[in-house]
Amino acid sequence: MSRPYEKVVFVCVHGRTCPRQGSLETCEVLREGVSEAGLRDKIRIVKSGCFAQCGHGPMVAIEPEGIWYRSVTAEDARELLAGPLLSGTRLERLLHRPESPGKNVIPQSQWHIPPSEQDS
Ligand code: FES
């Protein structure tokens, strides 16, 4: 046996923006989908801290493929579960393609936070 899981899917749920952009729901959809597919021993969904890509979220990273997605809604999570996550292919429209490596935080004035999640 080489490793305990075939894939580990990290979902940012503790940073400044992703939780306010729906990442907890994204994470729950992924967990439920993996469970319903009977893949809990193969795919681990992990609640993660900030990826330093704030404002692009919800952010999701899949290892060992090294695939990073941005703006992953609950509906997008269902689409990932319907194919790309299981097959190892990429969902091109959600790929995170930062202009430079490392930290890529969008200025706060450009964050897309739903009104219900904004600071009062
Ligand atoms: S809050 Fe998710 S990348 Fe920072």
mmCIF file with all atom_site columns, C-alpha atoms and ligand atoms in Angstrom:
data_model
loop_
_atom_site.group_PDB
_atom_site.id
_atom_site.type_symbol
_atom_site.label_atom_id
_atom_site.label_alt_id
_atom_site.label_comp_id
_atom_site.label_asym_id
_atom_site.label_entity_id
_atom_site.label_seq_id
_atom_site.pdbx_PDB_ins_code
_atom_site.Cartn_x
_atom_site.Cartn_y
_atom_site.Cartn_z
_atom_site.occupancy
_atom_site.B_iso_or_equiv
_atom_site.pdbx_formal_charge
_atom_site.auth_seq_id
_atom_site.auth_comp_id
_atom_site.auth_asym_id
_atom_site.auth_atom_id
_atom_site.pdbx_PDB_model_num
ATOM   1   C  CA  . MET A 1 1   ? 0.000   0.000  0.000   1.00 0.00 ? 1   MET A CA  1
ATOM   2   C  CA  . SER A 1 2   ? 1.465   3.332  -1.016  1.00 0.00 ? 2   SER A CA  1
ATOM   3   C  CA  . ARG A 1 3   ? -0.825  5.808  0.738   1.00 0.00 ? 3   ARG A CA  1
ATOM   4   C  CA  . PRO A 1 4   ? -4.044  5.818  2.728   1.00 0.00 ? 4   PRO A CA  1
ATOM   5   C  CA  . TYR A 1 5   ? -6.135  7.718  0.152   1.00 0.00 ? 5   TYR A CA  1
ATOM   6   C  CA  . GLU A 1 6   ? -5.997  7.916  -3.633  1.00 0.00 ? 6   GLU A CA  1
ATOM   7   C  CA  . LYS A 1 7   ? -6.953  11.604 -3.525  1.00 0.00 ? 7   LYS A CA  1
ATOM   8   C  CA  . VAL A 1 8   ? -7.158  14.336 -0.956  1.00 0.00 ? 8   VAL A CA  1
ATOM   9   C  CA  . VAL A 1 9   ? -9.424  17.260 -1.747  1.00 0.00 ? 9   VAL A CA  1
ATOM   10  C  CA  . PHE A 1 10  ? -8.727  20.416 0.234   1.00 0.00 ? 10  PHE A CA  1
ATOM   11  C  CA  . VAL A 1 11  ? -11.470 23.007 0.585   1.00 0.00 ? 11  VAL A CA  1
ATOM   12  C  CA  . CYS A 1 12  ? -10.605 26.407 2.051   1.00 0.00 ? 12  CYS A CA  1
ATOM   13  C  CA  . VAL A 1 13  ? -13.099 27.032 4.846   1.00 0.00 ? 13  VAL A CA  1
ATOM   14  C  CA  . HIS A 1 14  ? -11.131 29.121 7.339   1.00 0.00 ? 14  HIS A CA  1
ATOM   15  C  CA  . GLY A 1 15  ? -9.823  32.161 5.444   1.00 0.00 ? 15  GLY A CA  1
ATOM   16  C  CA  . ARG A 1 16  ? -11.177 35.688 5.049   1.00 0.00 ? 16  ARG A CA  1
ATOM   17  C  CA  . THR A 1 17  ? -13.255 35.162 1.912   1.00 0.00 ? 17  THR A CA  1
ATOM   18  C  CA  . CYS A 1 18  ? -13.950 31.532 0.957   1.00 0.00 ? 18  CYS A CA  1
ATOM   19  C  CA  . PRO A 1 19  ? -16.264 30.803 3.920   1.00 0.00 ? 19  PRO A CA  1
ATOM   20  C  CA  . ARG A 1 20  ? -18.258 33.936 3.050   1.00 0.00 ? 20  ARG A CA  1
ATOM   21  C  CA  . GLN A 1 21  ? -18.445 32.791 -0.585  1.00 0.00 ? 21  GLN A CA  1
ATOM   22  C  CA  . GLY A 1 22  ? -20.030 29.437 0.235   1.00 0.00 ? 22  GLY A CA  1
ATOM   23  C  CA  . SER A 1 23  ? -17.074 27.112 0.756   1.00 0.00 ? 23  SER A CA  1
ATOM   24  C  CA  . LEU A 1 24  ? -18.669 25.251 3.659   1.00 0.00 ? 24  LEU A CA  1
ATOM   25  C  CA  . GLU A 1 25  ? -21.579 24.255 1.436   1.00 0.00 ? 25  GLU A CA  1
ATOM   26  C  CA  . THR A 1 26  ? -19.134 23.279 -1.311  1.00 0.00 ? 26  THR A CA  1
ATOM   27  C  CA  . CYS A 1 27  ? -17.268 21.116 1.189   1.00 0.00 ? 27  CYS A CA  1
ATOM   28  C  CA  . GLU A 1 28  ? -20.441 19.437 2.436   1.00 0.00 ? 28  GLU A CA  1
ATOM   29  C  CA  . VAL A 1 29  ? -21.600 18.638 -1.108  1.00 0.00 ? 29  VAL A CA  1
ATOM   30  C  CA  . LEU A 1 30  ? -18.215 17.041 -1.844  1.00 0.00 ? 30  LEU A CA  1
ATOM   31  C  CA  . ARG A 1 31  ? -18.313 15.023 1.372   1.00 0.00 ? 31  ARG A CA  1
ATOM   32  C  CA  . GLU A 1 32  ? -21.848 13.804 0.784   1.00 0.00 ? 32  GLU A CA  1
ATOM   33  C  CA  . GLY A 1 33  ? -21.081 12.933 -2.828  1.00 0.00 ? 33  GLY A CA  1
ATOM   34  C  CA  . VAL A 1 34  ? -17.986 10.940 -1.948  1.00 0.00 ? 34  VAL A CA  1
ATOM   35  C  CA  . SER A 1 35  ? -19.903 9.137  0.775   1.00 0.00 ? 35  SER A CA  1
ATOM   36  C  CA  . GLU A 1 36  ? -22.869 8.365  -1.482  1.00 0.00 ? 36  GLU A CA  1
ATOM   37  C  CA  . ALA A 1 37  ? -20.478 7.022  -4.123  1.00 0.00 ? 37  ALA A CA  1
ATOM   38  C  CA  . GLY A 1 38  ? -18.959 4.667  -1.548  1.00 0.00 ? 38  GLY A CA  1
ATOM   39  C  CA  . LEU A 1 39  ? -15.541 6.280  -1.959  1.00 0.00 ? 39  LEU A CA  1
ATOM   40  C  CA  . ARG A 1 40  ? -14.790 7.390  1.593   1.00 0.00 ? 40  ARG A CA  1
ATOM   41  C  CA  . ASP A 1 41  ? -11.807 5.024  1.742   1.00 0.00 ? 41  ASP A CA  1
ATOM   42  C  CA  . LYS A 1 42  ? -10.377 6.443  -1.486  1.00 0.00 ? 42  LYS A CA  1
ATOM   43  C  CA  . ILE A 1 43  ? -11.100 10.174 -1.469  1.00 0.00 ? 43  ILE A CA  1
ATOM   44  C  CA  . ARG A 1 44  ? -10.650 12.350 1.605   1.00 0.00 ? 44  ARG A CA  1
ATOM   45  C  CA  . ILE A 1 45  ? -12.356 15.744 1.713   1.00 0.00 ? 45  ILE A CA  1
ATOM   46  C  CA  . VAL A 1 46  ? -10.448 18.041 4.079   1.00 0.00 ? 46  VAL A CA  1
ATOM   47  C  CA  . LYS A 1 47  ? -11.524 21.371 5.520   1.00 0.00 ? 47  LYS A CA  1
ATOM   48  C  CA  . SER A 1 48  ? -8.482  23.534 4.998   1.00 0.00 ? 48  SER A CA  1
ATOM   49  C  CA  . GLY A 1 49  ? -7.096  26.865 6.054   1.00 0.00 ? 49  GLY A CA  1
ATOM   50  C  CA  . CYS A 1 50  ? -6.454  29.737 3.675   1.00 0.00 ? 50  CYS A CA  1
ATOM   51  C  CA  . PHE A 1 51  ? -4.633  29.049 0.378   1.00 0.00 ? 51  PHE A CA  1
ATOM   52  C  CA  . ALA A 1 52  ? -3.555  32.733 0.124   1.00 0.00 ? 52  ALA A CA  1
ATOM   53  C  CA  . GLN A 1 53  ? -5.776  33.095 -2.951  1.00 0.00 ? 53  GLN A CA  1
ATOM   54  C  CA  . CYS A 1 54  ? -8.454  35.089 -1.118  1.00 0.00 ? 54  CYS A CA  1
ATOM   55  C  CA  . GLY A 1 55  ? -11.182 36.522 -3.284  1.00 0.00 ? 55  GLY A CA  1
ATOM   56  C  CA  . HIS A 1 56  ? -10.959 33.745 -5.888  1.00 0.00 ? 56  HIS A CA  1
ATOM   57  C  CA  . GLY A 1 57  ? -12.959 31.320 -3.805  1.00 0.00 ? 57  GLY A CA  1
ATOM   58  C  CA  . PRO A 1 58  ? -14.325 29.077 -2.865  1.00 0.00 ? 58  PRO A CA  1
ATOM   59  C  CA  . MET A 1 59  ? -10.941 27.483 -3.487  1.00 0.00 ? 59  MET A CA  1
ATOM   60  C  CA  . VAL A 1 60  ? -10.513 23.713 -3.908  1.00 0.00 ? 60  VAL A CA  1
ATOM   61  C  CA  . ALA A 1 61  ? -7.243  21.825 -4.449  1.00 0.00 ? 61  ALA A CA  1
ATOM   62  C  CA  . ILE A 1 62  ? -6.985  18.163 -5.460  1.00 0.00 ? 62  ILE A CA  1
ATOM   63  C  CA  . GLU A 1 63  ? -3.885  16.131 -4.681  1.00 0.00 ? 63  GLU A CA  1
ATOM   64  C  CA  . PRO A 1 64  ? -1.883  14.307 -5.909  1.00 0.00 ? 64  PRO A CA  1
ATOM   65  C  CA  . GLU A 1 65  ? -2.980  15.738 -9.276  1.00 0.00 ? 65  GLU A CA  1
ATOM   66  C  CA  . GLY A 1 66  ? -2.161  19.279 -8.186  1.00 0.00 ? 66  GLY A CA  1
ATOM   67  C  CA  . ILE A 1 67  ? -5.386  20.625 -9.688  1.00 0.00 ? 67  ILE A CA  1
ATOM   68  C  CA  . TRP A 1 68  ? -6.553  23.922 -8.213  1.00 0.00 ? 68  TRP A CA  1
ATOM   69  C  CA  . TYR A 1 69  ? -10.056 25.255 -8.794  1.00 0.00 ? 69  TYR A CA  1
ATOM   70  C  CA  . ARG A 1 70  ? -11.515 28.662 -7.971  1.00 0.00 ? 70  ARG A CA  1
ATOM   71  C  CA  . SER A 1 71  ? -15.088 29.889 -7.483  1.00 0.00 ? 71  SER A CA  1
ATOM   72  C  CA  . VAL A 1 72  ? -16.335 26.357 -6.787  1.00 0.00 ? 72  VAL A CA  1
ATOM   73  C  CA  . THR A 1 73  ? -20.006 26.630 -5.862  1.00 0.00 ? 73  THR A CA  1
ATOM   74  C  CA  . ALA A 1 74  ? -22.072 23.778 -4.461  1.00 0.00 ? 74  ALA A CA  1
ATOM   75  C  CA  . GLU A 1 75  ? -23.452 23.238 -7.960  1.00 0.00 ? 75  GLU A CA  1
ATOM   76  C  CA  . ASP A 1 76  ? -19.921 23.114 -9.351  1.00 0.00 ? 76  ASP A CA  1
ATOM   77  C  CA  . ALA A 1 77  ? -19.040 20.571 -6.677  1.00 0.00 ? 77  ALA A CA  1
ATOM   78  C  CA  . ARG A 1 78  ? -21.841 18.340 -7.970  1.00 0.00 ? 78  ARG A CA  1
ATOM   79  C  CA  . GLU A 1 79  ? -20.397 18.692 -11.471 1.00 0.00 ? 79  GLU A CA  1
ATOM   80  C  CA  . LEU A 1 80  ? -16.949 17.706 -10.191 1.00 0.00 ? 80  LEU A CA  1
ATOM   81  C  CA  . LEU A 1 81  ? -18.449 14.665 -8.491  1.00 0.00 ? 81  LEU A CA  1
ATOM   82  C  CA  . ALA A 1 82  ? -20.243 13.676 -11.684 1.00 0.00 ? 82  ALA A CA  1
ATOM   83  C  CA  . GLY A 1 83  ? -16.954 13.082 -13.460 1.00 0.00 ? 83  GLY A CA  1
ATOM   84  C  CA  . PRO A 1 84  ? -13.724 15.062 -13.155 1.00 0.00 ? 84  PRO A CA  1
ATOM   85  C  CA  . LEU A 1 85  ? -13.025 14.283 -9.519  1.00 0.00 ? 85  LEU A CA  1
ATOM   86  C  CA  . LEU A 1 86  ? -13.402 10.558 -10.022 1.00 0.00 ? 86  LEU A CA  1
ATOM   87  C  CA  . SER A 1 87  ? -11.695 10.291 -13.384 1.00 0.00 ? 87  SER A CA  1
ATOM   88  C  CA  . GLY A 1 88  ? -8.788  12.626 -12.671 1.00 0.00 ? 88  GLY A CA  1
ATOM   89  C  CA  . THR A 1 89  ? -9.673  14.874 -15.594 1.00 0.00 ? 89  THR A CA  1
ATOM   90  C  CA  . ARG A 1 90  ? -9.869  18.649 -15.269 1.00 0.00 ? 90  ARG A CA  1
ATOM   91  C  CA  . LEU A 1 91  ? -12.895 20.908 -15.349 1.00 0.00 ? 91  LEU A CA  1
ATOM   92  C  CA  . GLU A 1 92  ? -11.319 23.622 -17.487 1.00 0.00 ? 92  GLU A CA  1
ATOM   93  C  CA  . ARG A 1 93  ? -13.776 26.415 -16.734 1.00 0.00 ? 93  ARG A CA  1
ATOM   94  C  CA  . LEU A 1 94  ? -12.968 26.287 -13.014 1.00 0.00 ? 94  LEU A CA  1
ATOM   95  C  CA  . LEU A 1 95  ? -9.190  25.941 -13.182 1.00 0.00 ? 95  LEU A CA  1
ATOM   96  C  CA  . HIS A 1 96  ? -7.377  28.517 -11.088 1.00 0.00 ? 96  HIS A CA  1
ATOM   97  C  CA  . ARG A 1 97  ? -4.780  30.193 -13.299 1.00 0.00 ? 97  ARG A CA  1
ATOM   98  C  CA  . PRO A 1 98  ? -3.066  32.925 -11.285 1.00 0.00 ? 98  PRO A CA  1
ATOM   99  C  CA  . GLU A 1 99  ? -0.874  35.433 -13.095 1.00 0.00 ? 99  GLU A CA  1
ATOM   100 C  CA  . SER A 1 100 ? 2.058   34.680 -10.796 1.00 0.00 ? 100 SER A CA  1
ATOM   101 C  CA  . PRO A 1 101 ? 3.042   31.883 -8.424  1.00 0.00 ? 101 PRO A CA  1
ATOM   102 C  CA  . GLY A 1 102 ? 2.520   32.143 -4.691  1.00 0.00 ? 102 GLY A CA  1
ATOM   103 C  CA  . LYS A 1 103 ? 0.172   34.491 -2.913  1.00 0.00 ? 103 LYS A CA  1
ATOM   104 C  CA  . ASN A 1 104 ? -2.637  35.882 -5.109  1.00 0.00 ? 104 ASN A CA  1
ATOM   105 C  CA  . VAL A 1 105 ? -5.051  37.826 -2.966  1.00 0.00 ? 105 VAL A CA  1
ATOM   106 C  CA  . ILE A 1 106 ? -7.615  39.987 -4.765  1.00 0.00 ? 106 ILE A CA  1
ATOM   107 C  CA  . PRO A 1 107 ? -7.995  43.507 -3.311  1.00 0.00 ? 107 PRO A CA  1
ATOM   108 C  CA  . GLN A 1 108 ? -10.849 43.602 -0.835  1.00 0.00 ? 108 GLN A CA  1
ATOM   109 C  CA  . SER A 1 109 ? -12.765 46.102 -2.971  1.00 0.00 ? 109 SER A CA  1
ATOM   110 C  CA  . GLN A 1 110 ? -13.073 43.396 -5.664  1.00 0.00 ? 110 GLN A CA  1
ATOM   111 C  CA  . TRP A 1 111 ? -14.225 40.524 -3.468  1.00 0.00 ? 111 TRP A CA  1
ATOM   112 C  CA  . HIS A 1 112 ? -17.545 39.025 -4.504  1.00 0.00 ? 112 HIS A CA  1
ATOM   113 C  CA  . ILE A 1 113 ? -19.206 38.396 -1.159  1.00 0.00 ? 113 ILE A CA  1
ATOM   114 C  CA  . PRO A 1 114 ? -22.975 37.786 -1.138  1.00 0.00 ? 114 PRO A CA  1
ATOM   115 C  CA  . PRO A 1 115 ? -24.843 40.612 0.639   1.00 0.00 ? 115 PRO A CA  1
ATOM   116 C  CA  . SER A 1 116 ? -25.989 38.205 3.347   1.00 0.00 ? 116 SER A CA  1
ATOM   117 C  CA  . GLU A 1 117 ? -22.340 37.462 4.219   1.00 0.00 ? 117 GLU A CA  1
ATOM   118 C  CA  . GLN A 1 118 ? -20.995 40.999 4.187   1.00 0.00 ? 118 GLN A CA  1
ATOM   119 C  CA  . ASP A 1 119 ? -19.923 42.784 7.348   1.00 0.00 ? 119 ASP A CA  1
ATOM   120 C  CA  . SER A 1 120 ? -22.597 45.049 8.746   1.00 0.00 ? 120 SER A CA  1
HETATM 121 S  S1  . FES B 2 .   ? -9.936  32.593 2.196   1.00 0.00 ? 1   FES B S1  1
HETATM 122 FE FE1 . FES B 2 .   ? -9.761  30.921 0.808   1.00 0.00 ? 1   FES B FE1 1
HETATM 123 S  S2  . FES B 2 .   ? -7.880  31.314 -0.139  1.00 0.00 ? 1   FES B S2  1
HETATM 124 FE FE2 . FES B 2 .   ? -7.920  32.753 1.444   1.00 0.00 ? 1   FES B FE2 1
#
